[in-house]
Each structure stands twice: as C-alpha cells, then as structure tokens.
Amino acid sequence: MELLENLHDAGVMGVGLGDLATRARLKPPTAHNLLKTLVQLQYATHDPQTRRYNLGPRARVLGRAPDAADVLARVSAPALQALQERLRETAILAVYRDGLRHTLLTFESSQELRVGAGCGVDSHLYSTATGRILLSQIPAPELNVFIDTHGLPSDEWRDVRTLAQLHGALDGIRQARFAHYDRPEGHVAADAVPLPLRRDDLVAAIGVHYPRVRTPADGDQALKQALTETAVRIAQEFQGAA
C-alpha cells in the first residue's frame, strides 16, 4: 500500500524506481519485484521510455464504489479483446478526465512486429488518435480550458498550428467520427472512434495501434467499420450495466 500511496503522491509525472524505493524504505530489487507485480495486476503502469511508474487503472477503485469509468472498463473488456483478436493488432480504451487521457484497457498484439501500449494517464491528446477523438467530443468550455492549459499543437499535429486550424481539424474528426494518426518520427499508425455513450460526464474512445507497414483488417474502411461496430457494442453493454 505504501508504494501505491507514493505513486498517488507522484501525480501524472510518475516516479522512478530509485525514488520509489527510497520513499518506501525498500531495497531497489525488492521495490522492483513489488512494482512488477503491481503492473501485472494493473494497479501500476510503467513507461519503458521514461522508466517512470504511475498509478494503474485498478488502483482508482480501491476503497470506493466503482464510478462510470470503472463500469465502462469492465463491460468493454470482452468486446475490446475480440477486436484485438479479429485485427491481430493492439487495441485500447481511453477516457477524458480533468484535461488528461486515461487509458483504462489495453490488449496487445501478439505478432512479432507490433505496437505496444500501456494503461496510465498522460496529456498526449494532440499526438494520439484516441486523444484527438476525445478532444473532438468534449464540450467547448472544457476544450477551451485544455487549450489554455496546454497551448496549441506544435510538432504533435502536422498542419495544425493556429486556433482556427485546430477547431477545423476537430470539426472534421467530429463529423467523421474517426481519427487517424501517423507518428512523424516513427513507423507507428493508429486509428480511433468515439464511444456513443450519450453521457455528459464520460467521454471515451477506442483505438487500434499498428505498424505503418501493414493495415489491419481488409483496408481502411474495413478497419473503421470494425472499430465502429465494437464501439456500438460497448456502448450497448455500458447502457445495460450503468
């Protein structure tokens, strides 16, 4: 529990193994083994690039009744896993909360060449397909707060530099109910669609990550259809459970 409390205190930026071990008064190997278990159980997440740990999605449910996002994660799991198995690519579920993207579920591709994804909290809404979907779905006042806090996109979103361009891009995503993202510096692509939950307090999206050298399903339209069908199925399950 002390490790979880330290992860909570670290906030969105997360904390490294050495700092966690010091705070918890543990030897680094002991802390590492405990954290490995917490990550496996989704009580913690680990970013291999920054080597920092954050609270995982299951940690939020400790000591309280499940909220709408917890219910959504539970009912989404079967459909999202089925999507991953159908496309053989990594599938994720994300929600918007307090200006951040919360990735609640991930089902990774088992292919040798794959794009990984982890659960956790980040501010990568401009530079992810699910993030762009979430921004296109939140109310205008919340979008204004996000822009005031994070500024306009820079290198995260090609051809979007001004406020007018951002609103135009989000309008296009909102109308299409679909977002595509190519990482400029890598060989990663992602597609996402919104979940039609019909709730003001919960904005969510599902997405698929894959190497740019291949397209899942039978082309872009088939991929969009698979995502859309899964989103509708999840929304129906959620409405029955909420």
PDB file of N, CA and C in Angstrom, residues 140-235:
ATOM      1  N   ALA A 140     -17.330  22.486 -25.494  1.00  0.00           N
ATOM      2  CA  ALA A 140     -16.490  23.627 -25.872  1.00  0.00           C
ATOM      3  C   ALA A 140     -15.792  24.282 -24.681  1.00  0.00           C
ATOM      4  N   PRO A 141     -16.485  24.493 -23.538  1.00  0.00           N
ATOM      5  CA  PRO A 141     -15.769  25.103 -22.396  1.00  0.00           C
ATOM      6  C   PRO A 141     -14.591  24.259 -21.917  1.00  0.00           C
ATOM      7  N   GLU A 142     -14.750  22.941 -21.907  1.00  0.00           N
ATOM      8  CA  GLU A 142     -13.643  22.080 -21.487  1.00  0.00           C
ATOM      9  C   GLU A 142     -12.508  22.123 -22.497  1.00  0.00           C
ATOM     10  N   LEU A 143     -12.849  22.189 -23.775  1.00  0.00           N
ATOM     11  CA  LEU A 143     -11.820  22.291 -24.806  1.00  0.00           C
ATOM     12  C   LEU A 143     -11.039  23.591 -24.653  1.00  0.00           C
ATOM     13  N   ASN A 144     -11.736  24.665 -24.359  1.00  0.00           N
ATOM     14  CA  ASN A 144     -11.054  25.944 -24.162  1.00  0.00           C
ATOM     15  C   ASN A 144     -10.087  25.883 -22.977  1.00  0.00           C
ATOM     16  N   VAL A 145     -10.508  25.220 -21.910  1.00  0.00           N
ATOM     17  CA  VAL A 145      -9.626  25.071 -20.743  1.00  0.00           C
ATOM     18  C   VAL A 145      -8.399  24.250 -21.116  1.00  0.00           C
ATOM     19  N   PHE A 146      -8.604  23.185 -21.887  1.00  0.00           N
ATOM     20  CA  PHE A 146      -7.473  22.350 -22.306  1.00  0.00           C
ATOM     21  C   PHE A 146      -6.482  23.159 -23.139  1.00  0.00           C
ATOM     22  N   ILE A 147      -6.995  23.947 -24.073  1.00  0.00           N
ATOM     23  CA  ILE A 147      -6.116  24.749 -24.930  1.00  0.00           C
ATOM     24  C   ILE A 147      -5.382  25.801 -24.104  1.00  0.00           C
ATOM     25  N   ASP A 148      -6.091  26.426 -23.161  1.00  0.00           N
ATOM     26  CA  ASP A 148      -5.440  27.419 -22.297  1.00  0.00           C
ATOM     27  C   ASP A 148      -4.317  26.784 -21.476  1.00  0.00           C
ATOM     28  N   THR A 149      -4.525  25.544 -21.061  1.00  0.00           N
ATOM     29  CA  THR A 149      -3.547  24.861 -20.209  1.00  0.00           C
ATOM     30  C   THR A 149      -2.362  24.331 -21.016  1.00  0.00           C
ATOM     31  N   HIS A 150      -2.637  23.729 -22.152  1.00  0.00           N
ATOM     32  CA  HIS A 150      -1.596  23.014 -22.905  1.00  0.00           C
ATOM     33  C   HIS A 150      -1.107  23.766 -24.144  1.00  0.00           C
ATOM     34  N   GLY A 151      -1.798  24.827 -24.496  1.00  0.00           N
ATOM     35  CA  GLY A 151      -1.401  25.556 -25.691  1.00  0.00           C
ATOM     36  C   GLY A 151      -1.857  24.860 -26.965  1.00  0.00           C
ATOM     37  N   LEU A 152      -1.433  25.392 -28.091  1.00  0.00           N
ATOM     38  CA  LEU A 152      -1.770  24.811 -29.388  1.00  0.00           C
ATOM     39  C   LEU A 152      -0.764  23.727 -29.753  1.00  0.00           C
ATOM     40  N   PRO A 153      -1.128  22.833 -30.668  1.00  0.00           N
ATOM     41  CA  PRO A 153      -0.179  21.794 -31.076  1.00  0.00           C
ATOM     42  C   PRO A 153       1.066  22.407 -31.729  1.00  0.00           C
ATOM     43  N   SER A 154       2.168  21.712 -31.598  1.00  0.00           N
ATOM     44  CA  SER A 154       3.388  22.110 -32.310  1.00  0.00           C
ATOM     45  C   SER A 154       3.730  20.981 -33.276  1.00  0.00           C
ATOM     46  N   ASP A 155       4.736  20.197 -32.943  1.00  0.00           N
ATOM     47  CA  ASP A 155       5.095  19.089 -33.826  1.00  0.00           C
ATOM     48  C   ASP A 155       4.167  17.887 -33.668  1.00  0.00           C
ATOM     49  N   GLU A 156       3.299  17.913 -32.646  1.00  0.00           N
ATOM     50  CA  GLU A 156       2.436  16.759 -32.422  1.00  0.00           C
ATOM     51  C   GLU A 156       1.367  16.586 -33.504  1.00  0.00           C
ATOM     52  N   TRP A 157       1.038  17.680 -34.200  1.00  0.00           N
ATOM     53  CA  TRP A 157      -0.076  17.616 -35.154  1.00  0.00           C
ATOM     54  C   TRP A 157       0.313  18.407 -36.395  1.00  0.00           C
ATOM     55  N   ARG A 158       0.723  17.700 -37.413  1.00  0.00           N
ATOM     56  CA  ARG A 158       1.125  18.370 -38.654  1.00  0.00           C
ATOM     57  C   ARG A 158      -0.036  19.182 -39.222  1.00  0.00           C
ATOM     58  N   ASP A 159       0.278  20.339 -39.760  1.00  0.00           N
ATOM     59  CA  ASP A 159      -0.687  21.225 -40.426  1.00  0.00           C
ATOM     60  C   ASP A 159      -1.695  21.853 -39.460  1.00  0.00           C
ATOM     61  N   VAL A 160      -1.485  21.708 -38.162  1.00  0.00           N
ATOM     62  CA  VAL A 160      -2.346  22.375 -37.188  1.00  0.00           C
ATOM     63  C   VAL A 160      -1.464  23.244 -36.306  1.00  0.00           C
ATOM     64  N   ARG A 161      -1.527  24.539 -36.513  1.00  0.00           N
ATOM     65  CA  ARG A 161      -0.690  25.466 -35.759  1.00  0.00           C
ATOM     66  C   ARG A 161      -1.502  26.602 -35.124  1.00  0.00           C
ATOM     67  N   THR A 162      -2.648  26.915 -35.710  1.00  0.00           N
ATOM     68  CA  THR A 162      -3.454  28.024 -35.214  1.00  0.00           C
ATOM     69  C   THR A 162      -4.728  27.497 -34.562  1.00  0.00           C
ATOM     70  N   LEU A 163      -5.387  28.389 -33.833  1.00  0.00           N
ATOM     71  CA  LEU A 163      -6.637  28.010 -33.182  1.00  0.00           C
ATOM     72  C   LEU A 163      -7.694  27.633 -34.224  1.00  0.00           C
ATOM     73  N   ALA A 164      -7.753  28.385 -35.305  1.00  0.00           N
ATOM     74  CA  ALA A 164      -8.725  28.101 -36.360  1.00  0.00           C
ATOM     75  C   ALA A 164      -8.453  26.731 -36.984  1.00  0.00           C
ATOM     76  N   GLN A 165      -7.172  26.420 -37.207  1.00  0.00           N
ATOM     77  CA  GLN A 165      -6.831  25.116 -37.779  1.00  0.00           C
ATOM     78  C   GLN A 165      -7.190  23.976 -36.822  1.00  0.00           C
ATOM     79  N   LEU A 166      -6.972  24.197 -35.523  1.00  0.00           N
ATOM     80  CA  LEU A 166      -7.316  23.172 -34.544  1.00  0.00           C
ATOM     81  C   LEU A 166      -8.820  22.919 -34.526  1.00  0.00           C
ATOM     82  N   HIS A 167      -9.602  23.989 -34.488  1.00  0.00           N
ATOM     83  CA  HIS A 167     -11.055  23.821 -34.485  1.00  0.00           C
ATOM     84  C   HIS A 167     -11.524  23.157 -35.777  1.00  0.00           C
ATOM     85  N   GLY A 168     -10.905  23.511 -36.889  1.00  0.00           N
ATOM     86  CA  GLY A 168     -11.270  22.889 -38.155  1.00  0.00           C
ATOM     87  C   GLY A 168     -10.965  21.399 -38.169  1.00  0.00           C
ATOM     88  N   ALA A 169      -9.794  21.032 -37.644  1.00  0.00           N
ATOM     89  CA  ALA A 169      -9.418  19.615 -37.595  1.00  0.00           C
ATOM     90  C   ALA A 169     -10.352  18.830 -36.682  1.00  0.00           C
ATOM     91  N   LEU A 170     -10.682  19.404 -35.536  1.00  0.00           N
ATOM     92  CA  LEU A 170     -11.575  18.716 -34.598  1.00  0.00           C
ATOM     93  C   LEU A 170     -12.992  18.616 -35.145  1.00  0.00           C
ATOM     94  N   ASP A 171     -13.434  19.635 -35.874  1.00  0.00           N
ATOM     95  CA  ASP A 171     -14.750  19.569 -36.512  1.00  0.00           C
ATOM     96  C   ASP A 171     -14.800  18.419 -37.517  1.00  0.00           C
ATOM     97  N   GLY A 172     -13.714  18.263 -38.288  1.00  0.00           N
ATOM     98  CA  GLY A 172     -13.655  17.177 -39.260  1.00  0.00           C
ATOM     99  C   GLY A 172     -13.702  15.812 -38.587  1.00  0.00           C
ATOM    100  N   ILE A 173     -12.969  15.660 -37.483  1.00  0.00           N
ATOM    101  CA  ILE A 173     -12.980  14.403 -36.741  1.00  0.00           C
ATOM    102  C   ILE A 173     -14.370  14.146 -36.158  1.00  0.00           C
ATOM    103  N   ARG A 174     -14.984  15.201 -35.645  1.00  0.00           N
ATOM    104  CA  ARG A 174     -16.309  15.065 -35.033  1.00  0.00           C
ATOM    105  C   ARG A 174     -17.335  14.599 -36.067  1.00  0.00           C
ATOM    106  N   GLN A 175     -17.262  15.146 -37.255  1.00  0.00           N
ATOM    107  CA  GLN A 175     -18.212  14.766 -38.299  1.00  0.00           C
ATOM    108  C   GLN A 175     -17.946  13.359 -38.816  1.00  0.00           C
ATOM    109  N   ALA A 176     -16.672  13.009 -38.967  1.00  0.00           N
ATOM    110  CA  ALA A 176     -16.318  11.688 -39.483  1.00  0.00           C
ATOM    111  C   ALA A 176     -16.458  10.601 -38.426  1.00  0.00           C
ATOM    112  N   ARG A 177     -16.420  11.011 -37.143  1.00  0.00           N
ATOM    113  CA  ARG A 177     -16.410  10.063 -36.023  1.00  0.00           C
ATOM    114  C   ARG A 177     -15.274   9.058 -36.195  1.00  0.00           C
ATOM    115  N   PHE A 178     -14.123   9.592 -36.566  1.00  0.00           N
ATOM    116  CA  PHE A 178     -12.957   8.745 -36.861  1.00  0.00           C
ATOM    117  C   PHE A 178     -11.721   9.627 -36.863  1.00  0.00           C
ATOM    118  N   ALA A 179     -10.621   9.092 -36.327  1.00  0.00           N
ATOM    119  CA  ALA A 179      -9.344   9.817 -36.346  1.00  0.00           C
ATOM    120  C   ALA A 179      -8.226   8.859 -36.723  1.00  0.00           C
ATOM    121  N   HIS A 180      -7.313   9.350 -37.546  1.00  0.00           N
ATOM    122  CA  HIS A 180      -6.128   8.582 -37.936  1.00  0.00           C
ATOM    123  C   HIS A 180      -4.894   9.371 -37.531  1.00  0.00           C
ATOM    124  N   TYR A 181      -3.882   8.640 -37.061  1.00  0.00           N
ATOM    125  CA  TYR A 181      -2.642   9.295 -36.639  1.00  0.00           C
ATOM    126  C   TYR A 181      -1.441   8.505 -37.134  1.00  0.00           C
ATOM    127  N   ASP A 182      -0.469   9.225 -37.730  1.00  0.00           N
ATOM    128  CA  ASP A 182       0.824   8.667 -38.102  1.00  0.00           C
ATOM    129  C   ASP A 182       1.884   9.375 -37.287  1.00  0.00           C
ATOM    130  N   ARG A 183       2.680   8.624 -36.542  1.00  0.00           N
ATOM    131  CA  ARG A 183       3.745   9.249 -35.774  1.00  0.00           C
ATOM    132  C   ARG A 183       4.834   9.718 -36.726  1.00  0.00           C
ATOM    133  N   PRO A 184       5.153  11.024 -36.738  1.00  0.00           N
ATOM    134  CA  PRO A 184       6.090  11.565 -37.728  1.00  0.00           C
ATOM    135  C   PRO A 184       7.471  10.933 -37.668  1.00  0.00           C
ATOM    136  N   GLU A 185       7.960  10.651 -36.459  1.00  0.00           N
ATOM    137  CA  GLU A 185       9.343  10.199 -36.325  1.00  0.00           C
ATOM    138  C   GLU A 185       9.465   8.683 -36.309  1.00  0.00           C
ATOM    139  N   GLY A 186       8.370   7.958 -36.485  1.00  0.00           N
ATOM    140  CA  GLY A 186       8.446   6.510 -36.395  1.00  0.00           C
ATOM    141  C   GLY A 186       7.622   5.819 -37.445  1.00  0.00           C
ATOM    142  N   HIS A 187       7.392   4.548 -37.215  1.00  0.00           N
ATOM    143  CA  HIS A 187       6.655   3.718 -38.165  1.00  0.00           C
ATOM    144  C   HIS A 187       5.383   3.198 -37.511  1.00  0.00           C
ATOM    145  N   VAL A 188       4.735   4.081 -36.764  1.00  0.00           N
ATOM    146  CA  VAL A 188       3.550   3.718 -35.996  1.00  0.00           C
ATOM    147  C   VAL A 188       2.334   4.467 -36.531  1.00  0.00           C
ATOM    148  N   ALA A 189       1.217   3.754 -36.642  1.00  0.00           N
ATOM    149  CA  ALA A 189      -0.048   4.368 -37.036  1.00  0.00           C
ATOM    150  C   ALA A 189      -1.124   3.950 -36.043  1.00  0.00           C
ATOM    151  N   ALA A 190      -2.178   4.751 -35.962  1.00  0.00           N
ATOM    152  CA  ALA A 190      -3.284   4.433 -35.056  1.00  0.00           C
ATOM    153  C   ALA A 190      -4.575   5.015 -35.614  1.00  0.00           C
ATOM    154  N   ASP A 191      -5.668   4.332 -35.344  1.00  0.00           N
ATOM    155  CA  ASP A 191      -6.997   4.798 -35.709  1.00  0.00           C
ATOM    156  C   ASP A 191      -7.892   4.706 -34.480  1.00  0.00           C
ATOM    157  N   ALA A 192      -8.895   5.578 -34.403  1.00  0.00           N
ATOM    158  CA  ALA A 192      -9.770   5.589 -33.227  1.00  0.00           C
ATOM    159  C   ALA A 192     -11.154   6.093 -33.594  1.00  0.00           C
ATOM    160  N   VAL A 193     -12.129   5.699 -32.784  1.00  0.00           N
ATOM    161  CA  VAL A 193     -13.511   6.171 -32.923  1.00  0.00           C
ATOM    162  C   VAL A 193     -14.053   6.480 -31.531  1.00  0.00           C
ATOM    163  N   PRO A 194     -15.069   7.335 -31.446  1.00  0.00           N
ATOM    164  CA  PRO A 194     -15.681   7.624 -30.140  1.00  0.00           C
ATOM    165  C   PRO A 194     -16.650   6.529 -29.732  1.00  0.00           C
ATOM    166  N   LEU A 195     -16.907   6.416 -28.432  1.00  0.00           N
ATOM    167  CA  LEU A 195     -17.956   5.539 -27.940  1.00  0.00           C
ATOM    168  C   LEU A 195     -19.242   6.351 -27.813  1.00  0.00           C
ATOM    169  N   PRO A 196     -20.331   5.913 -28.426  1.00  0.00           N
ATOM    170  CA  PRO A 196     -21.596   6.669 -28.351  1.00  0.00           C
ATOM    171  C   PRO A 196     -22.324   6.411 -27.036  1.00  0.00           C
ATOM    172  N   LEU A 197     -21.790   6.961 -25.951  1.00  0.00           N
ATOM    173  CA  LEU A 197     -22.320   6.672 -24.619  1.00  0.00           C
ATOM    174  C   LEU A 197     -23.506   7.542 -24.243  1.00  0.00           C
ATOM    175  N   ARG A 198     -23.660   8.688 -24.902  1.00  0.00           N
ATOM    176  CA  ARG A 198     -24.777   9.603 -24.631  1.00  0.00           C
ATOM    177  C   ARG A 198     -24.788  10.060 -23.174  1.00  0.00           C
ATOM    178  N   ARG A 199     -23.582  10.362 -22.668  1.00  0.00           N
ATOM    179  CA  ARG A 199     -23.445  10.875 -21.300  1.00  0.00           C
ATOM    180  C   ARG A 199     -22.540  12.087 -21.327  1.00  0.00           C
ATOM    181  N   ASP A 200     -22.911  13.107 -20.545  1.00  0.00           N
ATOM    182  CA  ASP A 200     -22.094  14.316 -20.483  1.00  0.00           C
ATOM    183  C   ASP A 200     -20.881  14.137 -19.577  1.00  0.00           C
ATOM    184  N   ASP A 201     -20.963  13.166 -18.657  1.00  0.00           N
ATOM    185  CA  ASP A 201     -19.897  13.020 -17.669  1.00  0.00           C
ATOM    186  C   ASP A 201     -18.836  11.995 -18.049  1.00  0.00           C
ATOM    187  N   LEU A 202     -18.938  11.400 -19.235  1.00  0.00           N
ATOM    188  CA  LEU A 202     -17.975  10.378 -19.624  1.00  0.00           C
ATOM    189  C   LEU A 202     -17.761  10.413 -21.138  1.00  0.00           C
ATOM    190  N   VAL A 203     -16.570  10.828 -21.540  1.00  0.00           N
ATOM    191  CA  VAL A 203     -16.189  10.867 -22.955  1.00  0.00           C
ATOM    192  C   VAL A 203     -15.117   9.802 -23.158  1.00  0.00           C
ATOM    193  N   ALA A 204     -15.349   8.895 -24.094  1.00  0.00           N
ATOM    194  CA  ALA A 204     -14.448   7.749 -24.246  1.00  0.00           C
ATOM    195  C   ALA A 204     -14.203   7.446 -25.721  1.00  0.00           C
ATOM    196  N   ALA A 205     -13.110   6.728 -25.973  1.00  0.00           N
ATOM    197  CA  ALA A 205     -12.743   6.335 -27.333  1.00  0.00           C
ATOM    198  C   ALA A 205     -12.046   4.992 -27.282  1.00  0.00           C
ATOM    199  N   ILE A 206     -12.137   4.257 -28.375  1.00  0.00           N
ATOM    200  CA  ILE A 206     -11.329   3.052 -28.542  1.00  0.00           C
ATOM    201  C   ILE A 206     -10.443   3.252 -29.761  1.00  0.00           C
ATOM    202  N   GLY A 207      -9.282   2.602 -29.733  1.00  0.00           N
ATOM    203  CA  GLY A 207      -8.341   2.768 -30.830  1.00  0.00           C
ATOM    204  C   GLY A 207      -7.540   1.508 -31.088  1.00  0.00           C
ATOM    205  N   VAL A 208      -6.904   1.474 -32.248  1.00  0.00           N
ATOM    206  CA  VAL A 208      -6.043   0.364 -32.650  1.00  0.00           C
ATOM    207  C   VAL A 208      -4.702   0.934 -33.070  1.00  0.00           C
ATOM    208  N   HIS A 209      -3.606   0.364 -32.545  1.00  0.00           N
ATOM    209  CA  HIS A 209      -2.246   0.770 -32.893  1.00  0.00           C
ATOM    210  C   HIS A 209      -1.602  -0.332 -33.733  1.00  0.00           C
ATOM    211  N   TYR A 210      -0.883   0.065 -34.781  1.00  0.00           N
ATOM    212  CA  TYR A 210      -0.282  -0.943 -35.648  1.00  0.00           C
ATOM    213  C   TYR A 210       0.910  -0.356 -36.398  1.00  0.00           C
ATOM    214  N   PRO A 211       1.828  -1.197 -36.866  1.00  0.00           N
ATOM    215  CA  PRO A 211       2.957  -0.705 -37.676  1.00  0.00           C
ATOM    216  C   PRO A 211       2.461  -0.169 -39.007  1.00  0.00           C
ATOM    217  N   ARG A 212       3.075   0.893 -39.474  1.00  0.00           N
ATOM    218  CA  ARG A 212       2.641   1.511 -40.730  1.00  0.00           C
ATOM    219  C   ARG A 212       2.883   0.617 -41.940  1.00  0.00           C
ATOM    220  N   VAL A 213       3.686  -0.417 -41.783  1.00  0.00           N
ATOM    221  CA  VAL A 213       3.979  -1.287 -42.925  1.00  0.00           C
ATOM    222  C   VAL A 213       2.804  -2.190 -43.271  1.00  0.00           C
ATOM    223  N   ARG A 214       1.783  -2.237 -42.418  1.00  0.00           N
ATOM    224  CA  ARG A 214       0.623  -3.055 -42.734  1.00  0.00           C
ATOM    225  C   ARG A 214      -0.644  -2.359 -42.247  1.00  0.00           C
ATOM    226  N   THR A 215      -1.777  -2.715 -42.864  1.00  0.00           N
ATOM    227  CA  THR A 215      -3.072  -2.178 -42.464  1.00  0.00           C
ATOM    228  C   THR A 215      -3.916  -3.315 -41.922  1.00  0.00           C
ATOM    229  N   PRO A 216      -4.450  -3.195 -40.718  1.00  0.00           N
ATOM    230  CA  PRO A 216      -5.290  -4.266 -40.172  1.00  0.00           C
ATOM    231  C   PRO A 216      -6.554  -4.459 -41.000  1.00  0.00           C
ATOM    232  N   ALA A 217      -7.203  -5.588 -40.790  1.00  0.00           N
ATOM    233  CA  ALA A 217      -8.444  -5.930 -41.479  1.00  0.00           C
ATOM    234  C   ALA A 217      -8.207  -5.957 -42.989  1.00  0.00           C
ATOM    235  N   ASP A 218      -9.171  -5.530 -43.760  1.00  0.00           N
ATOM    236  CA  ASP A 218      -9.065  -5.561 -45.220  1.00  0.00           C
ATOM    237  C   ASP A 218      -9.056  -4.150 -45.795  1.00  0.00           C
ATOM    238  N   GLY A 219      -8.280  -3.284 -45.192  1.00  0.00           N
ATOM    239  CA  GLY A 219      -8.192  -1.918 -45.668  1.00  0.00           C
ATOM    240  C   GLY A 219      -8.780  -0.943 -44.678  1.00  0.00           C
ATOM    241  N   ASP A 220      -8.619   0.342 -44.997  1.00  0.00           N
ATOM    242  CA  ASP A 220      -9.022   1.388 -44.060  1.00  0.00           C
ATOM    243  C   ASP A 220     -10.509   1.367 -43.735  1.00  0.00           C
ATOM    244  N   GLN A 221     -11.354   1.150 -44.746  1.00  0.00           N
ATOM    245  CA  GLN A 221     -12.795   1.161 -44.498  1.00  0.00           C
ATOM    246  C   GLN A 221     -13.219  -0.002 -43.612  1.00  0.00           C
ATOM    247  N   ALA A 222     -12.622  -1.166 -43.846  1.00  0.00           N
ATOM    248  CA  ALA A 222     -12.947  -2.326 -43.007  1.00  0.00           C
ATOM    249  C   ALA A 222     -12.479  -2.100 -41.575  1.00  0.00           C
ATOM    250  N   LEU A 223     -11.333  -1.444 -41.412  1.00  0.00           N
ATOM    251  CA  LEU A 223     -10.830  -1.141 -40.077  1.00  0.00           C
ATOM    252  C   LEU A 223     -11.765  -0.182 -39.358  1.00  0.00           C
ATOM    253  N   LYS A 224     -12.193   0.863 -40.060  1.00  0.00           N
ATOM    254  CA  LYS A 224     -13.130   1.823 -39.465  1.00  0.00           C
ATOM    255  C   LYS A 224     -14.433   1.138 -39.083  1.00  0.00           C
ATOM    256  N   GLN A 225     -14.915   0.250 -39.938  1.00  0.00           N
ATOM    257  CA  GLN A 225     -16.160  -0.456 -39.646  1.00  0.00           C
ATOM    258  C   GLN A 225     -16.012  -1.351 -38.416  1.00  0.00           C
ATOM    259  N   ALA A 226     -14.870  -2.046 -38.312  1.00  0.00           N
ATOM    260  CA  ALA A 226     -14.640  -2.912 -37.157  1.00  0.00           C
ATOM    261  C   ALA A 226     -14.603  -2.094 -35.863  1.00  0.00           C
ATOM    262  N   LEU A 227     -13.929  -0.955 -35.896  1.00  0.00           N
ATOM    263  CA  LEU A 227     -13.881  -0.085 -34.728  1.00  0.00           C
ATOM    264  C   LEU A 227     -15.275   0.434 -34.374  1.00  0.00           C
ATOM    265  N   THR A 228     -16.022   0.877 -35.368  1.00  0.00           N
ATOM    266  CA  THR A 228     -17.346   1.441 -35.127  1.00  0.00           C
ATOM    267  C   THR A 228     -18.302   0.402 -34.564  1.00  0.00           C
ATOM    268  N   GLU A 229     -18.270  -0.804 -35.113  1.00  0.00           N
ATOM    269  CA  GLU A 229     -19.130  -1.875 -34.612  1.00  0.00           C
ATOM    270  C   GLU A 229     -18.795  -2.209 -33.163  1.00  0.00           C
ATOM    271  N   THR A 230     -17.511  -2.232 -32.841  1.00  0.00           N
ATOM    272  CA  THR A 230     -17.101  -2.523 -31.470  1.00  0.00           C
ATOM    273  C   THR A 230     -17.531  -1.407 -30.531  1.00  0.00           C
ATOM    274  N   ALA A 231     -17.410  -0.150 -30.980  1.00  0.00           N
ATOM    275  CA  ALA A 231     -17.827   0.989 -30.149  1.00  0.00           C
ATOM    276  C   ALA A 231     -19.314   0.921 -29.838  1.00  0.00           C
ATOM    277  N   VAL A 232     -20.124   0.572 -30.819  1.00  0.00           N
ATOM    278  CA  VAL A 232     -21.573   0.459 -30.604  1.00  0.00           C
ATOM    279  C   VAL A 232     -21.877  -0.675 -29.627  1.00  0.00           C
ATOM    280  N   ARG A 233     -21.180  -1.788 -29.789  1.00  0.00           N
ATOM    281  CA  ARG A 233     -21.398  -2.932 -28.886  1.00  0.00           C
ATOM    282  C   ARG A 233     -21.034  -2.566 -27.449  1.00  0.00           C
ATOM    283  N   ILE A 234     -19.920  -1.880 -27.269  1.00  0.00           N
ATOM    284  CA  ILE A 234     -19.509  -1.479 -25.925  1.00  0.00           C
ATOM    285  C   ILE A 234     -20.527  -0.511 -25.321  1.00  0.00           C
ATOM    286  N   ALA A 235     -20.992   0.446 -26.125  1.00  0.00           N
ATOM    287  CA  ALA A 235     -21.969   1.416 -25.625  1.00  0.00           C
ATOM    288  C   ALA A 235     -23.250   0.722 -25.183  1.00  0.00           C
TER     289      ALA A 235
END
